Amino acid sequence: MFEIAARRSVAEPPEWATRQRALFDLFETAVDEFVADYLDEDGEPLWPPEDHVGVDGYDDVIEGFYNWPLVYAMGGDESLLNHAQRAYEGALTRFERAETPHGHPMVVDEFEQCRDWFHLGEGNLYTYNMGLAAPDDDVVADRAEKFADMYLGDSDLNNYDPEQRLVRAPMNGSAGPEYSDLSAFGARSTFGGYGADYRWASHGLPWRDLEFESATELLDPANEDRLYEIYEERCSKGDIPLNLAISSLMTNAYLHTGDESYREWVTEYLDAWRERTERNGGIIPDNVGLSDEIGEYTNGEWYGGMYGWSWGGWHYVGVGTTTAAENATLLTGDRDHLDFHRSQLDVLMEEGIEQGETLYIPHKYGGEGDYHYNGSGLREDDGEIAWRDGWYEFKPHRDDPYAIHLWFMSQDEADRDRVADLRDWGSRDWKQVDMRPSSKHGAGNEYAWLAYLDGEFPNFPERVLEANRNHAQEHLDRMRAEGREPDVLNEDYLRDRNPVFHRGLLNLTMGAPQPVYYGGMVMAQVRHFDPQRERPGLPEGVSALVERVSSDGVDLTLVNSGSRDREVLTQAGAYGEHEFTGVEYDGEEATADADALRVSLPSGTRVSVSAEMDRFVDDPGYAFPWDRAE
């Protein structure tokens, strides 16, 4: 561990430092009020009602507090962790009583009974954030192992086939893959029934090779039974790319235990999908049968599976390619794993259509047919969605994390160019911050963060902290005006009122992009710890600003605006996966050869450090730096 002592005094803290500490303080107050208003006296959520029957909603409730442990792990008050743990236990209790049409509860053995990894990925963000916040909690560590073990080849649940290296169904979980038939619960499903305007009028028609000719036929209730039959035939068994998000569950278990079986699962499963992609001419197929045959249940077509190229498209497919590639890179240190995800972006870019300065890439693939539906993207003169050699829904790249995570993990200049090539040049200036998130996961400011790192947006720290505070205050004001009775009580009531917005803190304190919301792990350049209190996160009164992220290392400023002297441990990487090789600070230069820096910060001082770094050279884990040193 390399030691640094701050010597520069600070008469007045910089604005970003003041705003950062104020945001931590606001989150503490807001969460206290949130818990008092929106959980019952036992810490349980107010939804679902006791007579509820269904399979959807558990992940939505968890999303109401999933990021509280993450903010605690960055330096938030301990009450955020305590409140999150109580809320999680309350949600488990409530959903262990909520019935499904299958004769068992929604949550079985503390895990969802049988769901897709779009929703399981969202709900398990809490699990991964708890690894960062409380890895020394036996309950947290035991659950990490238990959840991952459900997908090992020797599990009695049969979620995973180790011989074929595939997950046996698009929907899986603690009850196994046997409850994947949506027809069992009809309108009570996550899709609200297959004739639902919400789902199919905007997604188009995945099964054009059958008796349906137009998307409007899906809105006819008379066709609903047939649509369920098609689903059971084609989408209730076999593997899909979205299941690659399970790699985060296994990575989380490895970070707790160091057990090789979890690392081997991640690389083995990723290799299987890379081989299928190669067999399919370089495009990842969206459905694989139980015999490992591509298109086994879709008349031999590589598209048309659940959450596949015709069903949501790249938005869903990219979840798996991104998370698996970065998890394998983290666990092995081999950045060649990123080629898998990179190749899929390149396929879409090669098929793209230029409109002015912006590249409109296809987000979906499907057979010939009628494409008059309420979708997005370029259209023909008669209003039909533009279709070119199977590709359709041509539009600017909307899933920023998929490109930005590739660059962040590789730190390759060519990947940075890909980010620029995929930019929507006609939408808005990079040098601004949205005061309100553009989606439920608070995305929208990643390009602004990159502009800051490039030196083009120096006010980004102040602006993003202002935006996060304004959004938190809006939710707090709403809570105070609403009182203890929500205006609408449904599965989203906690998520829609969650006053904690962590994106700016991730960018600024850890030099990290937002994790992929549908099940990604936090990937970061640095992470901070408080050695005096032996807990993760910045000490009280201390702020951090990462000013450079590159293949060479990181530039970082630490400020102690509090009244007490502090020490900070700054670790290389979120999980100690990187190594500091050299540091410059206050005119001094030194060789480091350490996985962490110990920085002494007397009250009213600051220090700026430029650290050289070797990335992905150490075995990653959740262990605190003081435990690693033993």
XYZ file of C-alpha atoms in Angstrom:
630
model
C 0.000 0.000 0.000
C 1.514 3.341 -1.073
C 1.179 6.272 1.346
C 0.469 9.897 0.423
C 0.069 12.917 2.721
C -1.958 15.929 1.562
C -0.246 19.278 2.237
C -2.202 21.821 0.190
C -4.660 23.816 2.306
C -8.154 24.665 1.044
C -9.549 28.006 2.155
C -12.856 27.307 0.427
C -13.850 23.878 -0.924
C -14.500 23.704 -4.671
C -18.157 23.772 -5.674
C -18.157 20.157 -6.800
C -16.901 19.013 -3.384
C -19.565 20.994 -1.521
C -22.307 19.705 -3.812
C -21.083 16.108 -3.460
C -21.211 16.091 0.335
C -24.587 17.873 0.297
C -25.967 15.166 -1.987
C -24.855 12.425 0.422
C -26.597 14.334 3.235
C -29.811 14.778 1.245
C -29.997 11.068 0.459
C -29.796 10.265 4.169
C -32.756 12.534 4.983
C -34.801 11.462 1.978
C -34.424 7.733 2.630
C -35.439 8.159 6.270
C -38.698 9.788 5.112
C -39.191 7.300 2.268
C -39.044 4.331 4.632
C -41.410 5.954 7.105
C -43.976 6.703 4.404
C -43.869 3.763 2.020
C -43.059 0.643 4.042
C -45.258 -0.798 6.775
C -44.273 -1.159 10.410
C -42.573 -4.504 9.660
C -40.538 -3.058 6.793
C -42.688 -4.782 4.173
C -43.768 -3.052 0.961
C -47.417 -2.044 0.694
C -47.777 -4.003 -2.571
C -48.816 -6.665 -3.575
C -52.131 -7.075 -1.763
C -52.612 -10.335 0.110
C -54.976 -11.762 -2.544
C -52.607 -11.027 -5.462
C -51.781 -13.854 -7.899
C -49.117 -13.380 -10.602
C -45.436 -13.617 -11.387
C -44.450 -10.009 -11.990
C -43.492 -7.185 -9.638
C -40.809 -8.465 -7.270
C -38.008 -6.862 -9.283
C -39.938 -3.583 -9.483
C -40.246 -3.430 -5.699
C -36.525 -4.152 -5.252
C -35.763 -1.345 -7.715
C -37.239 1.029 -5.164
C -34.138 0.689 -2.970
C -31.593 -1.356 -4.956
C -29.064 1.492 -5.166
C -29.044 2.483 -1.474
C -26.239 -0.010 -0.663
C -24.260 1.348 -3.624
C -24.491 4.923 -2.334
C -23.487 3.686 1.127
C -20.509 1.925 -0.495
C -19.477 5.248 -2.054
C -19.678 7.144 1.247
C -23.340 7.498 2.180
C -24.608 7.258 5.725
C -24.856 3.813 7.311
C -28.617 4.279 7.609
C -28.896 3.743 3.833
C -27.450 0.255 4.240
C -29.607 -0.545 7.261
C -32.794 0.696 5.585
C -32.014 -1.262 2.421
C -31.438 -4.487 4.339
C -34.701 -4.094 6.258
C -36.632 -3.276 3.081
C -35.155 -6.309 1.304
C -36.061 -8.659 4.125
C -39.561 -7.163 4.104
C -39.880 -7.705 0.355
C -38.751 -11.321 0.700
C -41.365 -11.922 3.388
C -44.162 -10.287 1.401
C -43.381 -12.079 -1.875
C -42.939 -15.438 -0.185
C -46.675 -15.088 0.555
C -47.661 -13.838 -2.938
C -49.018 -16.714 -5.001
C -48.438 -17.619 -8.644
C -50.806 -19.709 -10.789
C -48.293 -22.559 -10.425
C -49.081 -23.504 -6.832
C -46.021 -21.920 -5.261
C -45.092 -18.333 -4.290
C -43.355 -15.751 -6.445
C -40.244 -16.019 -4.282
C -39.014 -19.526 -3.465
C -35.895 -20.063 -1.385
C -35.279 -16.281 -1.371
C -35.111 -16.095 -5.186
C -37.691 -15.561 -7.915
C -39.352 -18.791 -8.937
C -39.117 -18.638 -12.759
C -38.452 -15.402 -14.625
C -36.498 -14.019 -17.528
C -33.131 -12.356 -16.977
C -34.353 -8.977 -18.111
C -36.336 -8.849 -14.854
C -34.082 -11.090 -12.782
C -31.189 -8.880 -13.832
C -32.955 -5.777 -12.524
C -33.864 -7.378 -9.218
C -30.372 -8.764 -8.610
C -28.687 -5.375 -8.866
C -29.400 -5.158 -5.137
C -27.535 -8.449 -4.627
C -24.455 -7.142 -6.436
C -24.532 -3.772 -4.682
C -24.631 -5.549 -1.323
C -21.376 -7.246 -2.266
C -19.775 -3.831 -2.535
C -21.455 -2.574 0.639
C -21.290 -5.501 3.084
C -19.135 -8.393 1.843
C -18.315 -9.285 5.455
C -21.993 -9.933 6.226
C -22.450 -13.715 6.327
C -26.051 -13.464 5.094
C -24.939 -11.465 2.048
C -22.147 -13.910 1.217
C -24.279 -17.002 1.810
C -27.037 -15.717 -0.472
C -24.514 -14.925 -3.184
C -23.386 -18.550 -3.195
C -26.894 -19.956 -2.891
C -28.203 -17.928 -5.808
C -25.264 -18.813 -8.065
C -25.411 -22.498 -7.128
C -28.912 -22.662 -8.620
C -27.208 -22.450 -12.016
C -24.341 -24.861 -11.553
C -24.489 -28.086 -13.517
C -24.945 -30.281 -10.455
C -27.973 -28.373 -9.133
C -31.188 -30.374 -8.791
C -33.064 -27.410 -10.307
C -31.736 -28.247 -13.791
C -31.474 -24.625 -14.886
C -28.179 -25.365 -16.660
C -27.072 -28.214 -18.907
C -23.279 -28.526 -18.476
C -22.928 -30.958 -21.375
C -24.517 -28.654 -23.942
C -23.400 -25.530 -22.030
C -26.845 -23.987 -22.186
C -29.560 -22.666 -19.907
C -32.607 -24.826 -20.437
C -35.263 -22.104 -20.819
C -35.668 -18.360 -21.323
C -37.381 -18.258 -17.932
C -35.659 -19.927 -15.002
C -35.007 -19.514 -11.301
C -35.423 -21.129 -7.909
C -38.209 -23.431 -9.139
C -36.231 -24.413 -12.228
C -37.185 -23.846 -15.865
C -40.436 -25.789 -15.698
C -42.768 -22.799 -15.289
C -41.979 -20.937 -18.503
C -45.443 -21.214 -20.091
C -47.066 -17.772 -20.000
C -50.460 -19.171 -20.987
C -50.838 -20.415 -17.398
C -51.462 -16.900 -16.134
C -52.665 -14.946 -19.171
C -53.384 -11.297 -18.506
C -51.689 -11.562 -15.105
C -48.323 -12.138 -16.790
C -45.587 -9.561 -17.094
C -46.857 -8.895 -20.608
C -50.420 -8.195 -19.589
C -51.675 -10.695 -22.141
C -50.332 -11.174 -25.631
C -52.961 -8.962 -27.187
C -51.739 -6.047 -25.068
C -51.238 -2.818 -26.931
C -48.253 -2.035 -24.686
C -46.237 -4.997 -25.860
C -47.079 -5.925 -29.397
C -48.259 -2.756 -31.119
C -44.798 -1.309 -30.506
C -42.688 -4.452 -30.858
C -44.089 -5.702 -34.134
C -44.695 -9.273 -35.150
C -42.028 -11.844 -34.221
C -43.710 -14.772 -35.989
C -44.348 -13.644 -39.563
C -43.745 -17.149 -40.912
C -47.003 -18.355 -39.361
C -50.628 -17.453 -40.043
C -50.405 -13.797 -38.988
C -49.825 -11.168 -41.648
C -50.000 -7.878 -39.778
C -49.212 -6.601 -36.293
C -52.786 -5.424 -35.812
C -53.902 -9.045 -35.657
C -52.077 -9.335 -32.344
C -54.494 -6.839 -30.833
C -57.453 -9.051 -31.603
C -58.460 -10.926 -28.399
C -59.630 -13.808 -30.556
C -56.004 -14.554 -31.446
C -54.673 -14.587 -27.901
C -54.955 -18.350 -27.341
C -53.060 -19.054 -30.564
C -50.344 -16.602 -29.587
C -49.889 -18.432 -26.293
C -49.584 -21.696 -28.209
C -46.880 -20.202 -30.375
C -45.083 -18.942 -27.319
C -45.138 -22.397 -25.735
C -43.869 -24.005 -28.949
C -41.066 -21.546 -29.591
C -40.166 -19.657 -26.434
C -40.735 -21.858 -23.397
C -37.577 -23.962 -23.730
C -34.022 -23.649 -24.969
C -31.472 -20.889 -24.518
C -31.429 -17.187 -25.432
C -28.681 -14.493 -25.304
C -30.368 -12.681 -22.417
C -29.381 -15.606 -20.173
C -25.771 -14.431 -20.497
C -26.678 -11.955 -17.743
C -26.516 -14.921 -15.350
C -22.753 -14.399 -15.636
C -23.135 -11.509 -13.162
C -24.696 -13.830 -10.589
C -21.728 -16.176 -10.969
C -19.203 -13.316 -10.951
C -20.746 -11.989 -7.748
C -20.309 -15.396 -6.108
C -16.687 -15.575 -7.264
C -15.941 -12.137 -5.817
C -17.208 -13.387 -2.451
C -15.522 -16.796 -2.474
C -12.775 -17.073 -5.075
C -14.267 -20.462 -5.993
C -13.005 -21.459 -9.455
C -16.273 -23.182 -10.369
C -17.970 -19.787 -10.747
C -15.216 -18.331 -12.921
C -15.178 -21.448 -15.080
C -18.969 -21.236 -15.526
C -18.708 -17.683 -16.868
C -15.978 -18.449 -19.412
C -17.504 -21.792 -20.397
C -20.925 -20.304 -21.044
C -19.539 -17.299 -22.905
C -17.415 -19.603 -25.082
C -20.527 -21.610 -25.944
C -22.297 -18.493 -27.213
C -19.205 -17.386 -29.117
C -19.161 -20.742 -30.887
C -22.889 -20.456 -31.727
C -22.265 -16.980 -33.096
C -19.453 -18.287 -35.276
C -21.697 -21.086 -36.538
C -24.278 -18.463 -37.400
C -21.984 -16.422 -39.623
C -20.925 -13.887 -37.001
C -24.375 -12.855 -35.693
C -25.477 -14.149 -32.319
C -28.606 -16.296 -32.764
C -31.472 -15.450 -30.452
C -32.667 -19.011 -29.859
C -30.952 -22.360 -29.341
C -32.769 -25.614 -28.716
C -32.073 -28.097 -25.968
C -29.902 -30.050 -28.403
C -27.814 -26.883 -29.015
C -29.327 -26.574 -32.486
C -29.842 -23.002 -33.644
C -33.466 -22.413 -34.575
C -34.579 -25.796 -33.258
C -38.061 -24.450 -32.412
C -38.290 -21.646 -35.004
C -38.223 -23.631 -38.253
C -34.455 -23.328 -38.416
C -34.377 -19.541 -38.221
C -31.759 -17.915 -35.978
C -34.178 -15.131 -35.049
C -37.640 -15.104 -33.482
C -36.827 -16.236 -29.940
C -37.935 -14.692 -26.659
C -36.343 -11.267 -26.107
C -34.515 -11.818 -29.370
C -33.802 -10.003 -32.607
C -37.490 -9.767 -33.550
C -38.690 -9.250 -29.997
C -37.179 -6.050 -28.645
C -33.995 -6.545 -30.662
C -30.592 -5.164 -29.727
C -31.974 -3.544 -26.568
C -32.364 -7.054 -25.099
C -29.665 -8.959 -26.999
C -27.026 -6.411 -25.990
C -27.669 -7.012 -22.284
C -26.140 -10.459 -22.517
C -23.241 -9.690 -24.832
C -22.164 -6.697 -22.729
C -22.445 -8.210 -19.260
C -20.855 -11.559 -20.140
C -17.921 -10.005 -21.994
C -17.088 -7.575 -19.203
C -17.562 -10.194 -16.465
C -15.219 -12.613 -18.223
C -12.690 -9.808 -18.667
C -12.870 -8.944 -14.972
C -12.487 -12.557 -13.848
C -9.661 -13.551 -16.202
C -7.900 -10.291 -17.080
C -8.167 -11.290 -20.752
C -9.609 -8.432 -22.783
C -9.991 -10.669 -25.828
C -13.367 -11.596 -24.322
C -14.556 -8.136 -25.374
C -14.241 -9.151 -29.042
C -17.534 -11.019 -28.693
C -19.535 -7.923 -27.768
C -17.520 -5.714 -30.134
C -18.304 -7.973 -33.082
C -22.045 -7.550 -32.598
C -21.786 -3.761 -32.521
C -19.735 -3.943 -35.705
C -22.381 -6.051 -37.448
C -25.022 -3.440 -36.682
C -22.773 -0.576 -37.743
C -21.971 -2.278 -41.038
C -25.691 -2.626 -41.747
C -26.426 0.968 -40.721
C -27.838 3.782 -42.858
C -26.290 7.253 -42.647
C -28.671 10.162 -42.226
C -26.649 13.371 -42.169
C -23.900 12.906 -39.580
C -25.773 10.183 -37.679
C -25.584 6.450 -38.303
C -28.976 4.751 -38.007
C -28.228 1.166 -37.041
C -30.799 -1.642 -37.261
C -32.067 -2.780 -33.893
C -34.091 -5.789 -35.088
C -34.085 -8.637 -37.603
C -37.050 -10.530 -39.053
C -38.495 -12.195 -42.122
C -40.387 -10.544 -44.940
C -43.920 -9.376 -44.239
C -46.042 -6.429 -43.233
C -44.141 -3.906 -41.098
C -46.928 -1.399 -40.569
C -46.940 -1.135 -36.793
C -46.292 1.367 -34.024
C -42.543 0.899 -33.973
C -39.656 3.337 -34.165
C -36.980 4.119 -36.709
C -36.823 4.968 -40.389
C -39.986 4.440 -42.442
C -40.934 3.978 -46.056
C -43.066 6.567 -47.859
C -46.260 4.654 -46.997
C -45.428 4.601 -43.272
C -44.114 1.034 -43.127
C -41.041 0.424 -40.972
C -37.969 0.370 -43.241
C -36.771 -3.219 -43.821
C -33.436 -4.031 -45.536
C -32.382 -7.645 -46.054
C -34.045 -8.695 -42.816
C -32.830 -5.743 -40.724
C -35.328 -3.145 -39.535
C -35.998 -0.399 -36.981
C -33.054 1.687 -38.161
C -32.413 4.419 -35.595
C -29.575 6.029 -33.659
C -27.963 3.791 -31.066
C -30.054 4.249 -27.949
C -28.326 1.950 -25.479
C -25.314 4.053 -24.540
C -23.909 1.620 -21.929
C -23.406 -1.082 -24.559
C -20.861 1.027 -26.457
C -19.483 2.944 -23.498
C -18.837 -0.207 -21.459
C -16.858 -1.648 -24.360
C -14.601 1.418 -24.393
C -14.374 1.573 -20.601
C -13.278 -2.040 -20.308
C -10.823 -1.993 -23.219
C -9.600 1.624 -23.035
C -8.921 1.131 -26.738
C -8.979 4.265 -28.882
C -10.827 2.386 -31.627
C -13.623 1.611 -29.161
C -13.718 5.278 -28.161
C -14.176 6.069 -31.866
C -17.066 3.601 -31.978
C -18.809 5.612 -29.259
C -18.489 8.750 -31.380
C -19.571 6.911 -34.532
C -22.740 5.731 -32.761
C -23.603 9.156 -31.411
C -26.894 10.737 -32.393
C -25.433 13.977 -33.705
C -28.827 15.532 -34.247
C -30.290 15.019 -30.768
C -28.417 17.322 -28.400
C -25.067 18.728 -27.452
C -22.820 16.407 -25.457
C -21.914 19.355 -23.230
C -25.111 19.435 -21.199
C -26.726 17.384 -18.441
C -30.356 16.307 -18.439
C -32.051 17.655 -15.323
C -34.368 14.646 -15.443
C -33.360 11.094 -16.401
C -34.567 9.982 -19.812
C -35.493 6.511 -18.533
C -36.284 4.676 -15.311
C -32.631 3.757 -14.891
C -31.471 7.369 -14.970
C -29.495 7.057 -18.191
C -28.717 9.985 -20.440
C -25.528 11.628 -19.153
C -22.842 9.175 -20.235
C -21.905 11.221 -23.292
C -21.635 14.347 -21.126
C -19.289 12.436 -18.807
C -17.108 11.473 -21.768
C -17.036 15.111 -22.891
C -15.793 16.012 -19.403
C -13.060 13.372 -19.534
C -12.033 14.781 -22.922
C -11.736 18.264 -21.425
C -14.700 19.625 -23.396
C -17.182 20.021 -20.522
C -15.329 21.266 -17.414
C -18.563 22.090 -15.560
C -19.886 18.526 -15.753
C -19.225 17.696 -12.059
C -21.257 20.648 -10.804
C -24.014 20.154 -13.379
C -24.506 16.416 -12.817
C -24.549 16.841 -9.031
C -27.063 19.663 -9.435
C -29.239 17.436 -11.615
C -29.079 14.547 -9.144
C -29.952 16.839 -6.257
C -32.848 18.459 -8.138
C -34.299 15.079 -9.010
C -33.919 13.830 -5.450
C -35.540 16.985 -4.106
C -38.468 16.600 -6.523
C -39.120 13.117 -5.175
C -38.751 14.322 -1.598
C -41.208 17.167 -2.225
C -43.635 14.708 -3.782
C -43.393 12.411 -0.764
C -44.049 15.279 1.619
C -47.035 16.467 -0.401
C -48.433 12.969 -0.826
C -48.168 11.878 2.780
C -48.216 8.233 3.770
C -50.741 7.150 1.136
C -49.345 6.766 -2.407
C -51.437 8.243 -5.186
C -51.215 4.937 -7.073
C -50.372 1.678 -5.349
C -48.880 -0.833 -7.786
C -45.641 -2.718 -8.321
C -43.879 0.496 -9.411
C -44.814 2.687 -6.457
C -41.440 2.363 -4.696
C -39.336 2.577 -7.835
C -41.159 5.693 -9.037
C -40.538 7.439 -5.698
C -36.987 6.303 -4.937
C -35.192 9.573 -4.070
C -31.638 8.220 -4.488
C -29.844 8.983 -7.769
C -26.316 7.661 -7.832
C -25.146 8.141 -11.442
C -23.185 11.322 -10.896
C -21.497 9.893 -7.817
C -20.361 6.854 -9.797
C -18.884 8.992 -12.578
C -17.150 11.410 -10.242
C -15.950 9.375 -7.251
C -15.125 6.055 -8.940
C -14.497 7.033 -12.555
C -17.215 4.549 -13.503
C -20.016 4.378 -16.060
C -23.464 3.319 -14.975
C -23.749 -0.473 -14.799
C -25.956 -2.125 -17.392
C -29.289 -1.744 -15.649
C -30.588 -5.194 -16.545
C -28.039 -7.102 -14.496
C -24.595 -5.574 -14.975
C -21.867 -5.258 -12.359
C -20.237 -1.984 -11.345
C -17.000 -1.564 -13.306
C -14.797 1.234 -12.002
C -11.343 2.739 -12.242
C -11.022 3.284 -8.462
C -12.925 2.714 -5.244
C -12.565 4.412 -1.841
C -12.593 3.124 1.737
C -12.582 4.601 5.227
C -9.872 2.728 7.198
C -10.637 4.487 10.475
C -14.214 3.172 10.524
C -13.282 0.047 8.513
C -16.103 0.516 6.030
C -16.378 1.165 2.301
C -16.829 4.663 0.934
C -15.403 8.117 1.422
C -15.048 9.256 5.041
C -17.301 12.007 6.361
C -16.358 15.397 4.954
C -14.239 13.947 2.137
C -15.066 14.333 -1.572
C -13.477 12.734 -4.626
C -13.247 13.719 -8.267
C -11.876 11.435 -10.980
C -10.652 13.729 -13.748
C -9.001 11.271 -16.129
C -9.784 7.696 -17.117
C -7.419 6.074 -19.606
C -5.443 2.942 -20.375
C -2.520 4.524 -18.517
C -4.351 5.199 -15.279
C -6.363 7.854 -13.509
C -6.201 11.465 -12.293
C -7.942 12.006 -8.974
C -8.496 14.868 -6.525
C -9.448 14.303 -2.882
C -10.698 17.139 -0.683
C -11.311 17.083 3.081
C -13.702 19.945 3.809
C -14.691 18.502 7.187
C -13.521 19.540 10.633
C -11.596 16.318 11.398
C -8.444 14.797 9.948
C -9.204 11.795 7.735
C -7.535 8.920 5.952
C -8.726 7.473 2.657
C -7.786 4.191 1.023
C -8.158 4.421 -2.756
C -8.201 1.005 -4.377
C -7.267 0.309 -7.987
C -10.511 -1.004 -9.487
C -13.869 -1.747 -7.923
C -12.643 -5.199 -6.860
C -8.875 -4.665 -6.569
C -8.422 -5.988 -10.094
C -6.003 -3.220 -11.117
C -2.569 -2.251 -9.793
C -1.065 1.200 -9.269
C 2.429 1.281 -10.761
C 3.414 4.920 -10.229
C 2.070 8.134 -8.727
C 2.635 11.871 -9.077
C 1.336 14.300 -6.452
C 2.323 17.760 -5.217
C 5.364 17.781 -7.475
C 6.601 14.393 -6.305
C 6.989 11.221 -8.359
C 7.286 7.688 -7.084
C 6.936 4.041 -8.043
C 3.898 2.533 -6.351
C 3.490 -1.189 -7.111
C 0.400 -1.308 -4.905
C -3.264 -2.184 -5.254
C -4.268 0.762 -3.015
C -3.135 4.231 -1.970
C -3.344 5.344 1.674
C -3.992 9.089 1.614
C -3.684 11.206 4.762
C -6.037 14.210 4.545
C -5.811 16.686 7.431
C -8.849 18.903 7.840
C -9.033 21.606 5.190
C -6.587 20.009 2.740
C -6.659 18.576 -0.736
C -4.404 16.472 -2.915
C -4.381 15.740 -6.634
C -2.900 12.438 -7.729
C -1.988 11.215 -11.183
C -1.602 7.460 -10.947
C -0.289 5.050 -13.526
C -2.121 1.750 -13.552
C -1.926 -1.774 -14.930
C -5.474 -2.915 -15.502
C -6.917 -6.408 -14.867
C -3.701 -7.848 -13.489
C -4.902 -8.872 -9.998
C -7.448 -11.443 -8.902
C -10.683 -9.537 -8.161
C -12.637 -9.864 -4.934
C -14.866 -8.042 -2.482
C -12.307 -8.176 0.352
C -11.527 -4.828 1.967
C -7.999 -3.480 1.326
C -6.911 -3.988 4.943
C -7.947 -7.652 4.677
C -6.146 -8.088 1.358
C -2.943 -6.805 2.950
C -2.989 -9.486 5.655
